[in-house]
JSON list of C-alpha atoms in Angstrom, two decimals:
[
{"chain": "A", "resi": 1, "resn": "UNK", "atom": "CA", "xyz": [-8.23, -16.02, 2.34]},
{"chain": "A", "resi": 2, "resn": "UNK", "atom": "CA", "xyz": [-9.66, -12.22, 2.34]},
{"chain": "A", "resi": 3, "resn": "UNK", "atom": "CA", "xyz": [-11.33, -13.30, 5.43]},
{"chain": "A", "resi": 4, "resn": "UNK", "atom": "CA", "xyz": [-8.63, -14.86, 7.60]},
{"chain": "A", "resi": 5, "resn": "UNK", "atom": "CA", "xyz": [-6.91, -11.11, 6.12]},
{"chain": "A", "resi": 6, "resn": "UNK", "atom": "CA", "xyz": [-9.55, -9.15, 8.20]},
{"chain": "A", "resi": 7, "resn": "UNK", "atom": "CA", "xyz": [-9.72, -11.13, 10.84]},
{"chain": "A", "resi": 8, "resn": "UNK", "atom": "CA", "xyz": [-5.75, -10.44, 11.22]},
{"chain": "A", "resi": 9, "resn": "UNK", "atom": "CA", "xyz": [-5.58, -6.24, 11.01]},
{"chain": "A", "resi": 10, "resn": "UNK", "atom": "CA", "xyz": [-9.34, -6.33, 13.43]},
{"chain": "A", "resi": 11, "resn": "UNK", "atom": "CA", "xyz": [-6.45, -8.28, 15.87]},
{"chain": "A", "resi": 12, "resn": "UNK", "atom": "CA", "xyz": [-3.62, -5.96, 14.42]},
{"chain": "A", "resi": 13, "resn": "UNK", "atom": "CA", "xyz": [-6.02, -3.24, 16.15]},
{"chain": "A", "resi": 14, "resn": "UNK", "atom": "CA", "xyz": [-6.35, -4.95, 19.16]},
{"chain": "A", "resi": 15, "resn": "UNK", "atom": "CA", "xyz": [-3.29, -5.31, 20.49]},
{"chain": "A", "resi": 16, "resn": "UNK", "atom": "CA", "xyz": [-2.45, -2.02, 18.77]},
{"chain": "A", "resi": 17, "resn": "UNK", "atom": "CA", "xyz": [0.14, -2.85, 16.17]},
{"chain": "A", "resi": 18, "resn": "UNK", "atom": "CA", "xyz": [0.42, -1.82, 13.50]},
{"chain": "A", "resi": 19, "resn": "UNK", "atom": "CA", "xyz": [1.26, -4.22, 10.19]},
{"chain": "A", "resi": 20, "resn": "UNK", "atom": "CA", "xyz": [2.48, -5.05, 6.40]},
{"chain": "A", "resi": 21, "resn": "UNK", "atom": "CA", "xyz": [-0.60, -6.25, 4.44]},
{"chain": "A", "resi": 22, "resn": "UNK", "atom": "CA", "xyz": [2.01, -8.11, 1.20]},
{"chain": "A", "resi": 23, "resn": "UNK", "atom": "CA", "xyz": [-0.37, -10.19, -0.09]},
{"chain": "A", "resi": 24, "resn": "UNK", "atom": "CA", "xyz": [1.01, -10.97, -3.76]},
{"chain": "A", "resi": 25, "resn": "UNK", "atom": "CA", "xyz": [-0.83, -8.19, -6.74]},
{"chain": "A", "resi": 26, "resn": "UNK", "atom": "CA", "xyz": [-4.09, -9.28, -8.23]},
{"chain": "A", "resi": 27, "resn": "UNK", "atom": "CA", "xyz": [-4.81, -10.82, -4.45]},
{"chain": "A", "resi": 28, "resn": "UNK", "atom": "CA", "xyz": [-7.20, -8.57, -2.81]},
{"chain": "A", "resi": 29, "resn": "UNK", "atom": "CA", "xyz": [-5.00, -5.79, -0.34]},
{"chain": "A", "resi": 30, "resn": "UNK", "atom": "CA", "xyz": [-7.16, -2.68, -2.00]},
{"chain": "A", "resi": 31, "resn": "UNK", "atom": "CA", "xyz": [-10.58, -5.00, -0.09]},
{"chain": "A", "resi": 32, "resn": "UNK", "atom": "CA", "xyz": [-9.56, -5.90, 2.51]},
{"chain": "A", "resi": 33, "resn": "UNK", "atom": "CA", "xyz": [-8.27, -2.02, 4.00]},
{"chain": "A", "resi": 34, "resn": "UNK", "atom": "CA", "xyz": [-11.28, -1.22, 2.63]},
{"chain": "A", "resi": 35, "resn": "UNK", "atom": "CA", "xyz": [-14.05, -3.18, 4.54]},
{"chain": "A", "resi": 36, "resn": "UNK", "atom": "CA", "xyz": [-11.24, -3.16, 7.82]},
{"chain": "A", "resi": 37, "resn": "UNK", "atom": "CA", "xyz": [-12.02, 1.12, 7.67]},
{"chain": "A", "resi": 38, "resn": "UNK", "atom": "CA", "xyz": [-15.44, -0.35, 6.65]},
{"chain": "A", "resi": 39, "resn": "UNK", "atom": "CA", "xyz": [-15.83, -1.08, 10.23]},
{"chain": "A", "resi": 40, "resn": "UNK", "atom": "CA", "xyz": [-13.14, 1.13, 11.72]},
{"chain": "A", "resi": 41, "resn": "UNK", "atom": "CA", "xyz": [-16.43, 3.79, 10.60]},
{"chain": "A", "resi": 42, "resn": "UNK", "atom": "CA", "xyz": [-19.92, 1.40, 11.88]},
{"chain": "A", "resi": 43, "resn": "UNK", "atom": "CA", "xyz": [-17.35, 1.01, 15.76]},
{"chain": "A", "resi": 44, "resn": "UNK", "atom": "CA", "xyz": [-16.21, 4.82, 15.82]},
{"chain": "A", "resi": 45, "resn": "UNK", "atom": "CA", "xyz": [-16.86, 7.66, 13.60]},
{"chain": "A", "resi": 46, "resn": "UNK", "atom": "CA", "xyz": [-13.39, 8.48, 12.67]},
{"chain": "A", "resi": 47, "resn": "UNK", "atom": "CA", "xyz": [-10.68, 9.72, 9.36]},
{"chain": "A", "resi": 48, "resn": "UNK", "atom": "CA", "xyz": [-8.37, 7.38, 7.45]},
{"chain": "A", "resi": 49, "resn": "UNK", "atom": "CA", "xyz": [-5.67, 8.64, 5.25]},
{"chain": "A", "resi": 50, "resn": "UNK", "atom": "CA", "xyz": [-3.92, 6.78, 2.56]},
{"chain": "A", "resi": 51, "resn": "UNK", "atom": "CA", "xyz": [-1.63, 7.63, 0.68]},
{"chain": "A", "resi": 52, "resn": "UNK", "atom": "CA", "xyz": [-1.14, 6.27, -3.06]},
{"chain": "A", "resi": 53, "resn": "UNK", "atom": "CA", "xyz": [0.84, 6.46, -5.55]},
{"chain": "A", "resi": 54, "resn": "UNK", "atom": "CA", "xyz": [-1.00, 9.30, -8.22]},
{"chain": "A", "resi": 55, "resn": "UNK", "atom": "CA", "xyz": [-1.41, 6.65, -10.71]},
{"chain": "A", "resi": 56, "resn": "UNK", "atom": "CA", "xyz": [-3.90, 4.74, -8.30]},
{"chain": "A", "resi": 57, "resn": "UNK", "atom": "CA", "xyz": [-6.01, 7.76, -7.08]},
{"chain": "A", "resi": 58, "resn": "UNK", "atom": "CA", "xyz": [-8.82, 6.72, -9.08]},
{"chain": "A", "resi": 59, "resn": "UNK", "atom": "CA", "xyz": [-8.31, 2.80, -8.94]},
{"chain": "A", "resi": 60, "resn": "UNK", "atom": "CA", "xyz": [-9.41, 3.38, -5.57]},
{"chain": "A", "resi": 61, "resn": "UNK", "atom": "CA", "xyz": [-12.22, 5.64, -5.31]},
{"chain": "A", "resi": 62, "resn": "UNK", "atom": "CA", "xyz": [-14.05, 2.55, -8.25]},
{"chain": "A", "resi": 63, "resn": "UNK", "atom": "CA", "xyz": [-12.97, 0.80, -5.76]},
{"chain": "A", "resi": 64, "resn": "UNK", "atom": "CA", "xyz": [-14.53, 2.16, -2.99]},
{"chain": "A", "resi": 65, "resn": "UNK", "atom": "CA", "xyz": [-17.90, 2.07, -5.97]},
{"chain": "A", "resi": 66, "resn": "UNK", "atom": "CA", "xyz": [-17.96, -1.40, -5.83]},
{"chain": "A", "resi": 67, "resn": "UNK", "atom": "CA", "xyz": [-17.09, -2.50, -2.07]},
{"chain": "A", "resi": 68, "resn": "UNK", "atom": "CA", "xyz": [-17.74, -0.13, -0.09]},
{"chain": "A", "resi": 69, "resn": "UNK", "atom": "CA", "xyz": [-20.03, 2.99, -1.45]},
{"chain": "A", "resi": 70, "resn": "UNK", "atom": "CA", "xyz": [-21.11, 3.92, 1.49]},
{"chain": "A", "resi": 71, "resn": "UNK", "atom": "CA", "xyz": [-17.36, 4.95, 2.98]},
{"chain": "A", "resi": 72, "resn": "UNK", "atom": "CA", "xyz": [-16.93, 8.48, 2.50]},
{"chain": "A", "resi": 73, "resn": "UNK", "atom": "CA", "xyz": [-13.84, 9.85, 1.21]},
{"chain": "A", "resi": 74, "resn": "UNK", "atom": "CA", "xyz": [-12.37, 12.49, -0.37]},
{"chain": "A", "resi": 75, "resn": "UNK", "atom": "CA", "xyz": [-9.08, 13.49, -1.61]},
{"chain": "A", "resi": 76, "resn": "UNK", "atom": "CA", "xyz": [-6.77, 16.58, -0.32]},
{"chain": "A", "resi": 77, "resn": "UNK", "atom": "CA", "xyz": [-4.49, 16.80, -3.72]},
{"chain": "A", "resi": 78, "resn": "UNK", "atom": "CA", "xyz": [-5.28, 18.92, -7.07]},
{"chain": "A", "resi": 79, "resn": "UNK", "atom": "CA", "xyz": [-3.39, 22.49, -7.68]},
{"chain": "A", "resi": 80, "resn": "UNK", "atom": "CA", "xyz": [-6.74, 24.18, -6.12]},
{"chain": "A", "resi": 81, "resn": "UNK", "atom": "CA", "xyz": [-6.20, 21.95, -2.60]},
{"chain": "A", "resi": 82, "resn": "UNK", "atom": "CA", "xyz": [-7.05, 23.49, 0.52]},
{"chain": "A", "resi": 83, "resn": "UNK", "atom": "CA", "xyz": [-4.19, 23.26, 3.67]},
{"chain": "A", "resi": 84, "resn": "UNK", "atom": "CA", "xyz": [-7.09, 22.86, 5.49]},
{"chain": "A", "resi": 85, "resn": "UNK", "atom": "CA", "xyz": [-7.28, 19.61, 8.07]},
{"chain": "A", "resi": 86, "resn": "UNK", "atom": "CA", "xyz": [-10.70, 20.58, 9.32]},
{"chain": "A", "resi": 87, "resn": "UNK", "atom": "CA", "xyz": [-12.68, 19.41, 6.41]},
{"chain": "A", "resi": 88, "resn": "UNK", "atom": "CA", "xyz": [-11.31, 15.92, 7.38]},
{"chain": "A", "resi": 89, "resn": "UNK", "atom": "CA", "xyz": [-13.93, 15.17, 10.16]},
{"chain": "A", "resi": 90, "resn": "UNK", "atom": "CA", "xyz": [-16.21, 14.84, 8.05]},
{"chain": "A", "resi": 91, "resn": "UNK", "atom": "CA", "xyz": [-15.53, 12.16, 5.89]},
{"chain": "A", "resi": 92, "resn": "UNK", "atom": "CA", "xyz": [-14.05, 8.74, 6.36]},
{"chain": "A", "resi": 93, "resn": "UNK", "atom": "CA", "xyz": [-11.04, 8.53, 4.04]},
{"chain": "A", "resi": 94, "resn": "UNK", "atom": "CA", "xyz": [-8.82, 11.41, 2.92]},
{"chain": "A", "resi": 95, "resn": "UNK", "atom": "CA", "xyz": [-6.85, 10.03, -0.29]},
{"chain": "A", "resi": 96, "resn": "UNK", "atom": "CA", "xyz": [-3.52, 12.11, -0.68]},
{"chain": "A", "resi": 97, "resn": "UNK", "atom": "CA", "xyz": [-0.50, 11.33, -2.62]},
{"chain": "A", "resi": 98, "resn": "UNK", "atom": "CA", "xyz": [3.72, 10.87, -1.97]},
{"chain": "A", "resi": 99, "resn": "UNK", "atom": "CA", "xyz": [4.13, 13.68, -3.63]},
{"chain": "A", "resi": 100, "resn": "UNK", "atom": "CA", "xyz": [1.22, 16.49, -1.34]},
{"chain": "A", "resi": 101, "resn": "UNK", "atom": "CA", "xyz": [2.91, 14.83, 1.48]},
{"chain": "A", "resi": 102, "resn": "UNK", "atom": "CA", "xyz": [6.34, 15.60, 1.05]},
{"chain": "A", "resi": 103, "resn": "UNK", "atom": "CA", "xyz": [4.94, 18.60, -0.07]},
{"chain": "A", "resi": 104, "resn": "UNK", "atom": "CA", "xyz": [2.29, 19.67, 2.34]},
{"chain": "A", "resi": 105, "resn": "UNK", "atom": "CA", "xyz": [3.71, 17.31, 5.57]},
{"chain": "A", "resi": 106, "resn": "UNK", "atom": "CA", "xyz": [3.25, 20.19, 7.96]},
{"chain": "A", "resi": 107, "resn": "UNK", "atom": "CA", "xyz": [-0.31, 20.46, 6.76]},
{"chain": "A", "resi": 108, "resn": "UNK", "atom": "CA", "xyz": [-1.59, 16.81, 7.12]},
{"chain": "A", "resi": 109, "resn": "UNK", "atom": "CA", "xyz": [1.06, 16.75, 10.39]},
{"chain": "A", "resi": 110, "resn": "UNK", "atom": "CA", "xyz": [-1.39, 18.74, 12.45]},
{"chain": "A", "resi": 111, "resn": "UNK", "atom": "CA", "xyz": [-5.00, 16.30, 12.35]},
{"chain": "A", "resi": 112, "resn": "UNK", "atom": "CA", "xyz": [-4.22, 13.11, 14.02]},
{"chain": "A", "resi": 113, "resn": "UNK", "atom": "CA", "xyz": [-6.06, 10.85, 11.78]},
{"chain": "A", "resi": 114, "resn": "UNK", "atom": "CA", "xyz": [-7.43, 7.03, 12.96]},
{"chain": "A", "resi": 115, "resn": "UNK", "atom": "CA", "xyz": [-5.72, 4.38, 10.39]},
{"chain": "A", "resi": 116, "resn": "UNK", "atom": "CA", "xyz": [-2.99, 5.67, 8.33]},
{"chain": "A", "resi": 117, "resn": "UNK", "atom": "CA", "xyz": [-2.39, 2.55, 5.35]},
{"chain": "A", "resi": 118, "resn": "UNK", "atom": "CA", "xyz": [0.15, 4.22, 2.83]},
{"chain": "A", "resi": 119, "resn": "UNK", "atom": "CA", "xyz": [-0.57, 1.60, -0.92]},
{"chain": "A", "resi": 120, "resn": "UNK", "atom": "CA", "xyz": [2.87, 1.06, -2.10]},
{"chain": "A", "resi": 121, "resn": "UNK", "atom": "CA", "xyz": [4.78, 0.95, 0.63]},
{"chain": "A", "resi": 122, "resn": "UNK", "atom": "CA", "xyz": [8.15, 0.36, -0.81]},
{"chain": "A", "resi": 123, "resn": "UNK", "atom": "CA", "xyz": [8.36, 4.02, -1.74]},
{"chain": "A", "resi": 124, "resn": "UNK", "atom": "CA", "xyz": [9.09, 4.30, 1.29]},
{"chain": "A", "resi": 125, "resn": "UNK", "atom": "CA", "xyz": [11.80, 1.63, 1.74]},
{"chain": "A", "resi": 126, "resn": "UNK", "atom": "CA", "xyz": [14.80, 4.46, 1.37]},
{"chain": "A", "resi": 127, "resn": "UNK", "atom": "CA", "xyz": [14.70, 5.33, 5.94]},
{"chain": "A", "resi": 128, "resn": "UNK", "atom": "CA", "xyz": [17.44, 8.30, 4.62]},
{"chain": "A", "resi": 129, "resn": "UNK", "atom": "CA", "xyz": [14.51, 9.61, 1.86]},
{"chain": "A", "resi": 130, "resn": "UNK", "atom": "CA", "xyz": [12.26, 12.47, 2.32]},
{"chain": "A", "resi": 131, "resn": "UNK", "atom": "CA", "xyz": [9.34, 10.60, 1.54]},
{"chain": "A", "resi": 132, "resn": "UNK", "atom": "CA", "xyz": [10.19, 8.21, 4.46]},
{"chain": "A", "resi": 133, "resn": "UNK", "atom": "CA", "xyz": [10.98, 11.12, 6.61]},
{"chain": "A", "resi": 134, "resn": "UNK", "atom": "CA", "xyz": [7.82, 12.50, 5.82]},
{"chain": "A", "resi": 135, "resn": "UNK", "atom": "CA", "xyz": [5.09, 9.21, 6.53]},
{"chain": "A", "resi": 136, "resn": "UNK", "atom": "CA", "xyz": [6.85, 9.29, 9.63]},
{"chain": "A", "resi": 137, "resn": "UNK", "atom": "CA", "xyz": [5.81, 12.62, 11.16]},
{"chain": "A", "resi": 138, "resn": "UNK", "atom": "CA", "xyz": [1.65, 12.01, 10.02]},
{"chain": "A", "resi": 139, "resn": "UNK", "atom": "CA", "xyz": [-0.12, 11.94, 13.46]},
{"chain": "A", "resi": 140, "resn": "UNK", "atom": "CA", "xyz": [-2.54, 8.78, 13.73]},
{"chain": "A", "resi": 141, "resn": "UNK", "atom": "CA", "xyz": [-3.65, 5.70, 16.15]},
{"chain": "A", "resi": 142, "resn": "UNK", "atom": "CA", "xyz": [-2.36, 3.55, 13.71]},
{"chain": "A", "resi": 143, "resn": "UNK", "atom": "CA", "xyz": [-0.10, 2.85, 10.59]},
{"chain": "A", "resi": 144, "resn": "UNK", "atom": "CA", "xyz": [-1.40, -0.31, 8.30]},
{"chain": "A", "resi": 145, "resn": "UNK", "atom": "CA", "xyz": [1.48, -0.64, 5.24]},
{"chain": "A", "resi": 146, "resn": "UNK", "atom": "CA", "xyz": [0.68, -1.64, 1.35]},
{"chain": "A", "resi": 147, "resn": "UNK", "atom": "CA", "xyz": [2.73, -4.20, -1.21]},
{"chain": "A", "resi": 148, "resn": "UNK", "atom": "CA", "xyz": [2.98, -6.62, -2.88]},
{"chain": "A", "resi": 149, "resn": "UNK", "atom": "CA", "xyz": [6.74, -6.13, -3.04]},
{"chain": "A", "resi": 150, "resn": "UNK", "atom": "CA", "xyz": [7.81, -5.73, 0.60]},
{"chain": "A", "resi": 151, "resn": "UNK", "atom": "CA", "xyz": [11.19, -6.57, -0.12]},
{"chain": "A", "resi": 152, "resn": "UNK", "atom": "CA", "xyz": [12.86, -5.57, -3.41]},
{"chain": "A", "resi": 153, "resn": "UNK", "atom": "CA", "xyz": [16.66, -5.06, -3.76]},
{"chain": "A", "resi": 154, "resn": "UNK", "atom": "CA", "xyz": [16.88, -6.53, -0.60]},
{"chain": "A", "resi": 155, "resn": "UNK", "atom": "CA", "xyz": [15.46, -7.68, 2.96]},
{"chain": "A", "resi": 156, "resn": "UNK", "atom": "CA", "xyz": [17.35, -3.89, 4.18]},
{"chain": "A", "resi": 157, "resn": "UNK", "atom": "CA", "xyz": [13.91, -2.79, 2.20]},
{"chain": "A", "resi": 158, "resn": "UNK", "atom": "CA", "xyz": [12.88, -4.24, 5.14]},
{"chain": "A", "resi": 159, "resn": "UNK", "atom": "CA", "xyz": [13.02, -1.76, 6.99]},
{"chain": "A", "resi": 160, "resn": "UNK", "atom": "CA", "xyz": [11.91, 1.29, 6.93]},
{"chain": "A", "resi": 161, "resn": "UNK", "atom": "CA", "xyz": [8.24, -0.48, 6.05]},
{"chain": "A", "resi": 162, "resn": "UNK", "atom": "CA", "xyz": [7.73, -2.26, 9.00]},
{"chain": "A", "resi": 163, "resn": "UNK", "atom": "CA", "xyz": [9.60, 0.85, 11.40]},
{"chain": "A", "resi": 164, "resn": "UNK", "atom": "CA", "xyz": [6.88, 2.91, 9.63]},
{"chain": "A", "resi": 165, "resn": "UNK", "atom": "CA", "xyz": [3.78, 0.98, 11.32]},
{"chain": "A", "resi": 166, "resn": "UNK", "atom": "CA", "xyz": [6.25, 0.43, 14.32]},
{"chain": "A", "resi": 167, "resn": "UNK", "atom": "CA", "xyz": [8.08, 2.76, 15.66]},
{"chain": "A", "resi": 168, "resn": "UNK", "atom": "CA", "xyz": [11.96, 1.04, 16.92]},
{"chain": "A", "resi": 169, "resn": "UNK", "atom": "CA", "xyz": [10.43, -2.12, 16.09]},
{"chain": "A", "resi": 170, "resn": "UNK", "atom": "CA", "xyz": [14.15, -2.59, 14.01]},
{"chain": "A", "resi": 171, "resn": "UNK", "atom": "CA", "xyz": [16.05, 0.03, 16.97]},
{"chain": "A", "resi": 172, "resn": "UNK", "atom": "CA", "xyz": [18.14, 1.78, 14.81]},
{"chain": "A", "resi": 173, "resn": "UNK", "atom": "CA", "xyz": [19.11, 0.94, 10.51]},
{"chain": "A", "resi": 174, "resn": "UNK", "atom": "CA", "xyz": [23.07, 0.28, 11.30]},
{"chain": "A", "resi": 175, "resn": "UNK", "atom": "CA", "xyz": [21.38, -2.56, 13.65]},
{"chain": "A", "resi": 176, "resn": "UNK", "atom": "CA", "xyz": [20.30, -4.09, 10.98]},
{"chain": "A", "resi": 177, "resn": "UNK", "atom": "CA", "xyz": [22.40, -4.47, 9.07]},
{"chain": "A", "resi": 178, "resn": "UNK", "atom": "CA", "xyz": [24.75, -5.82, 11.39]},
{"chain": "A", "resi": 179, "resn": "UNK", "atom": "CA", "xyz": [22.20, -8.14, 12.97]},
{"chain": "A", "resi": 180, "resn": "UNK", "atom": "CA", "xyz": [20.24, -9.28, 9.50]},
{"chain": "A", "resi": 181, "resn": "UNK", "atom": "CA", "xyz": [20.26, -8.53, 6.28]},
{"chain": "A", "resi": 182, "resn": "UNK", "atom": "CA", "xyz": [24.28, -8.42, 6.34]},
{"chain": "A", "resi": 183, "resn": "UNK", "atom": "CA", "xyz": [24.01, -12.15, 7.01]},
{"chain": "A", "resi": 184, "resn": "UNK", "atom": "CA", "xyz": [20.87, -12.50, 5.08]},
{"chain": "A", "resi": 185, "resn": "UNK", "atom": "CA", "xyz": [21.54, -10.98, 1.62]},
{"chain": "A", "resi": 186, "resn": "UNK", "atom": "CA", "xyz": [25.43, -11.27, 1.83]},
{"chain": "A", "resi": 187, "resn": "UNK", "atom": "CA", "xyz": [26.31, -14.88, 3.48]},
{"chain": "A", "resi": 188, "resn": "UNK", "atom": "CA", "xyz": [22.48, -16.48, 3.18]},
{"chain": "A", "resi": 189, "resn": "UNK", "atom": "CA", "xyz": [22.93, -16.76, 6.82]},
{"chain": "A", "resi": 190, "resn": "UNK", "atom": "CA", "xyz": [19.54, -19.44, 7.03]},
{"chain": "A", "resi": 191, "resn": "UNK", "atom": "CA", "xyz": [19.63, -19.61, 10.34]},
{"chain": "A", "resi": 192, "resn": "UNK", "atom": "CA", "xyz": [19.34, -15.73, 10.47]},
{"chain": "A", "resi": 193, "resn": "UNK", "atom": "CA", "xyz": [16.84, -15.35, 7.50]},
{"chain": "A", "resi": 194, "resn": "UNK", "atom": "CA", "xyz": [14.61, -18.43, 10.04]},
{"chain": "A", "resi": 195, "resn": "UNK", "atom": "CA", "xyz": [15.63, -15.30, 13.41]},
{"chain": "A", "resi": 196, "resn": "UNK", "atom": "CA", "xyz": [14.04, -12.61, 10.77]},
{"chain": "A", "resi": 197, "resn": "UNK", "atom": "CA", "xyz": [10.38, -15.03, 10.25]},
{"chain": "A", "resi": 198, "resn": "UNK", "atom": "CA", "xyz": [9.97, -15.58, 13.61]},
{"chain": "A", "resi": 199, "resn": "UNK", "atom": "CA", "xyz": [9.78, -12.11, 14.78]},
{"chain": "A", "resi": 200, "resn": "UNK", "atom": "CA", "xyz": [8.01, -10.06, 11.59]},
{"chain": "A", "resi": 201, "resn": "UNK", "atom": "CA", "xyz": [6.01, -13.32, 11.14]},
{"chain": "A", "resi": 202, "resn": "UNK", "atom": "CA", "xyz": [2.99, -11.37, 13.69]},
{"chain": "A", "resi": 203, "resn": "UNK", "atom": "CA", "xyz": [3.09, -8.61, 11.77]},
{"chain": "A", "resi": 204, "resn": "UNK", "atom": "CA", "xyz": [3.19, -9.27, 7.73]},
{"chain": "A", "resi": 205, "resn": "UNK", "atom": "CA", "xyz": [0.97, -11.06, 6.24]},
{"chain": "A", "resi": 206, "resn": "UNK", "atom": "CA", "xyz": [1.87, -12.42, 2.70]},
{"chain": "A", "resi": 207, "resn": "UNK", "atom": "CA", "xyz": [-0.40, -14.98, 0.46]},
{"chain": "A", "resi": 208, "resn": "UNK", "atom": "CA", "xyz": [0.64, -15.45, -3.34]},
{"chain": "A", "resi": 209, "resn": "UNK", "atom": "CA", "xyz": [-1.40, -17.04, -5.61]},
{"chain": "A", "resi": 210, "resn": "UNK", "atom": "CA", "xyz": [-0.01, -20.74, -5.81]},
{"chain": "A", "resi": 211, "resn": "UNK", "atom": "CA", "xyz": [-1.03, -20.69, -2.44]},
{"chain": "A", "resi": 212, "resn": "UNK", "atom": "CA", "xyz": [-4.35, -19.28, -2.39]},
{"chain": "A", "resi": 213, "resn": "UNK", "atom": "CA", "xyz": [-5.09, -21.01, -6.12]},
{"chain": "A", "resi": 214, "resn": "UNK", "atom": "CA", "xyz": [-8.49, -23.48, -4.79]},
{"chain": "A", "resi": 215, "resn": "UNK", "atom": "CA", "xyz": [-10.40, -20.02, -4.00]},
{"chain": "A", "resi": 216, "resn": "UNK", "atom": "CA", "xyz": [-9.38, -17.53, -6.68]},
{"chain": "A", "resi": 217, "resn": "UNK", "atom": "CA", "xyz": [-12.56, -18.60, -8.92]},
{"chain": "A", "resi": 218, "resn": "UNK", "atom": "CA", "xyz": [-11.51, -19.21, -13.01]},
{"chain": "A", "resi": 219, "resn": "UNK", "atom": "CA", "xyz": [-9.60, -16.82, -14.99]},
{"chain": "A", "resi": 220, "resn": "UNK", "atom": "CA", "xyz": [-11.99, -15.10, -17.73]},
{"chain": "A", "resi": 221, "resn": "UNK", "atom": "CA", "xyz": [-10.48, -14.07, -21.07]},
{"chain": "A", "resi": 222, "resn": "UNK", "atom": "CA", "xyz": [-11.63, -11.09, -23.08]},
{"chain": "A", "resi": 223, "resn": "UNK", "atom": "CA", "xyz": [-10.16, -10.82, -26.87]},
{"chain": "A", "resi": 224, "resn": "UNK", "atom": "CA", "xyz": [-10.88, -7.52, -27.51]},
{"chain": "A", "resi": 225, "resn": "UNK", "atom": "CA", "xyz": [-10.08, -6.12, -31.53]},
{"chain": "A", "resi": 226, "resn": "UNK", "atom": "CA", "xyz": [-9.69, -2.69, -32.46]},
{"chain": "A", "resi": 227, "resn": "UNK", "atom": "CA", "xyz": [-9.35, -1.76, -35.18]},
{"chain": "A", "resi": 228, "resn": "UNK", "atom": "CA", "xyz": [-6.90, 0.79, -36.70]},
{"chain": "A", "resi": 229, "resn": "UNK", "atom": "CA", "xyz": [-7.72, 4.02, -38.52]},
{"chain": "A", "resi": 230, "resn": "UNK", "atom": "CA", "xyz": [-7.03, 4.99, -42.26]},
{"chain": "A", "resi": 231, "resn": "UNK", "atom": "CA", "xyz": [-3.79, 6.83, -40.91]},
{"chain": "A", "resi": 232, "resn": "UNK", "atom": "CA", "xyz": [-2.89, 3.98, -38.62]},
{"chain": "A", "resi": 233, "resn": "UNK", "atom": "CA", "xyz": [-3.50, 1.70, -41.36]},
{"chain": "A", "resi": 234, "resn": "UNK", "atom": "CA", "xyz": [-1.87, 3.14, -44.17]},
{"chain": "A", "resi": 235, "resn": "UNK", "atom": "CA", "xyz": [1.83, 3.80, -42.24]},
{"chain": "A", "resi": 236, "resn": "UNK", "atom": "CA", "xyz": [1.67, 0.48, -40.65]},
{"chain": "A", "resi": 237, "resn": "UNK", "atom": "CA", "xyz": [0.94, -0.64, -44.10]},
{"chain": "A", "resi": 238, "resn": "UNK", "atom": "CA", "xyz": [3.72, 0.98, -45.71]},
{"chain": "A", "resi": 239, "resn": "UNK", "atom": "CA", "xyz": [5.87, -0.43, -42.89]},
{"chain": "A", "resi": 240, "resn": "UNK", "atom": "CA", "xyz": [5.15, -3.83, -43.33]},
{"chain": "A", "resi": 241, "resn": "UNK", "atom": "CA", "xyz": [5.53, -3.75, -47.16]},
{"chain": "A", "resi": 242, "resn": "UNK", "atom": "CA", "xyz": [9.18, -2.90, -46.56]},
{"chain": "A", "resi": 243, "resn": "UNK", "atom": "CA", "xyz": [9.95, -5.17, -45.27]},
{"chain": "A", "resi": 244, "resn": "UNK", "atom": "CA", "xyz": [8.01, -7.29, -46.94]}
]
């Protein structure tokens, strides 16, 4: 299923369409994107931007070391960052966070990236937010969104993410609410839901763990015992004795 994901990303690239990779958490979205960007780099040396929540910076670093060590990367992050895009061209990947994107959008929008990838793209689901507006100012040949939860609160969550990867796809927010999100969420209109699915199907790839269970390896469980140190043990025993 990961190979299918890579084929889908390459198909979108050929058609010059953006897409939302929305596989369940744990199915390897990061790996699929790294394989795709490695393929892009092999074809034509270029720089892509990956925007992530701050907590995931180290996760991406580890995944690169493990699966794509030949990709070069730099972090545009931290209080000592140099607000200059000139070094970007020397790397395959540039990482930044949603917070830095907001603060430095005037700098980041000056560079023409190959791809912009938003990790945990539900972060831009509100089209009225500054975060969404900043993301749309980024300059790139194409765009990909990654999320395990494309719809968290309602169908309208899809509007901003799809509009980011394919500008103007749904028209205005008001039109999307009238034509899709209100009929689906408020009236449970299955016909409209089916229509929305057909329209977005080529551009959203979502697999659940249940769908691909036969392809997954057996789960490995490790039980690790962690002994308390003496100060912790004394407090724990005191409370345990009190309740006993």
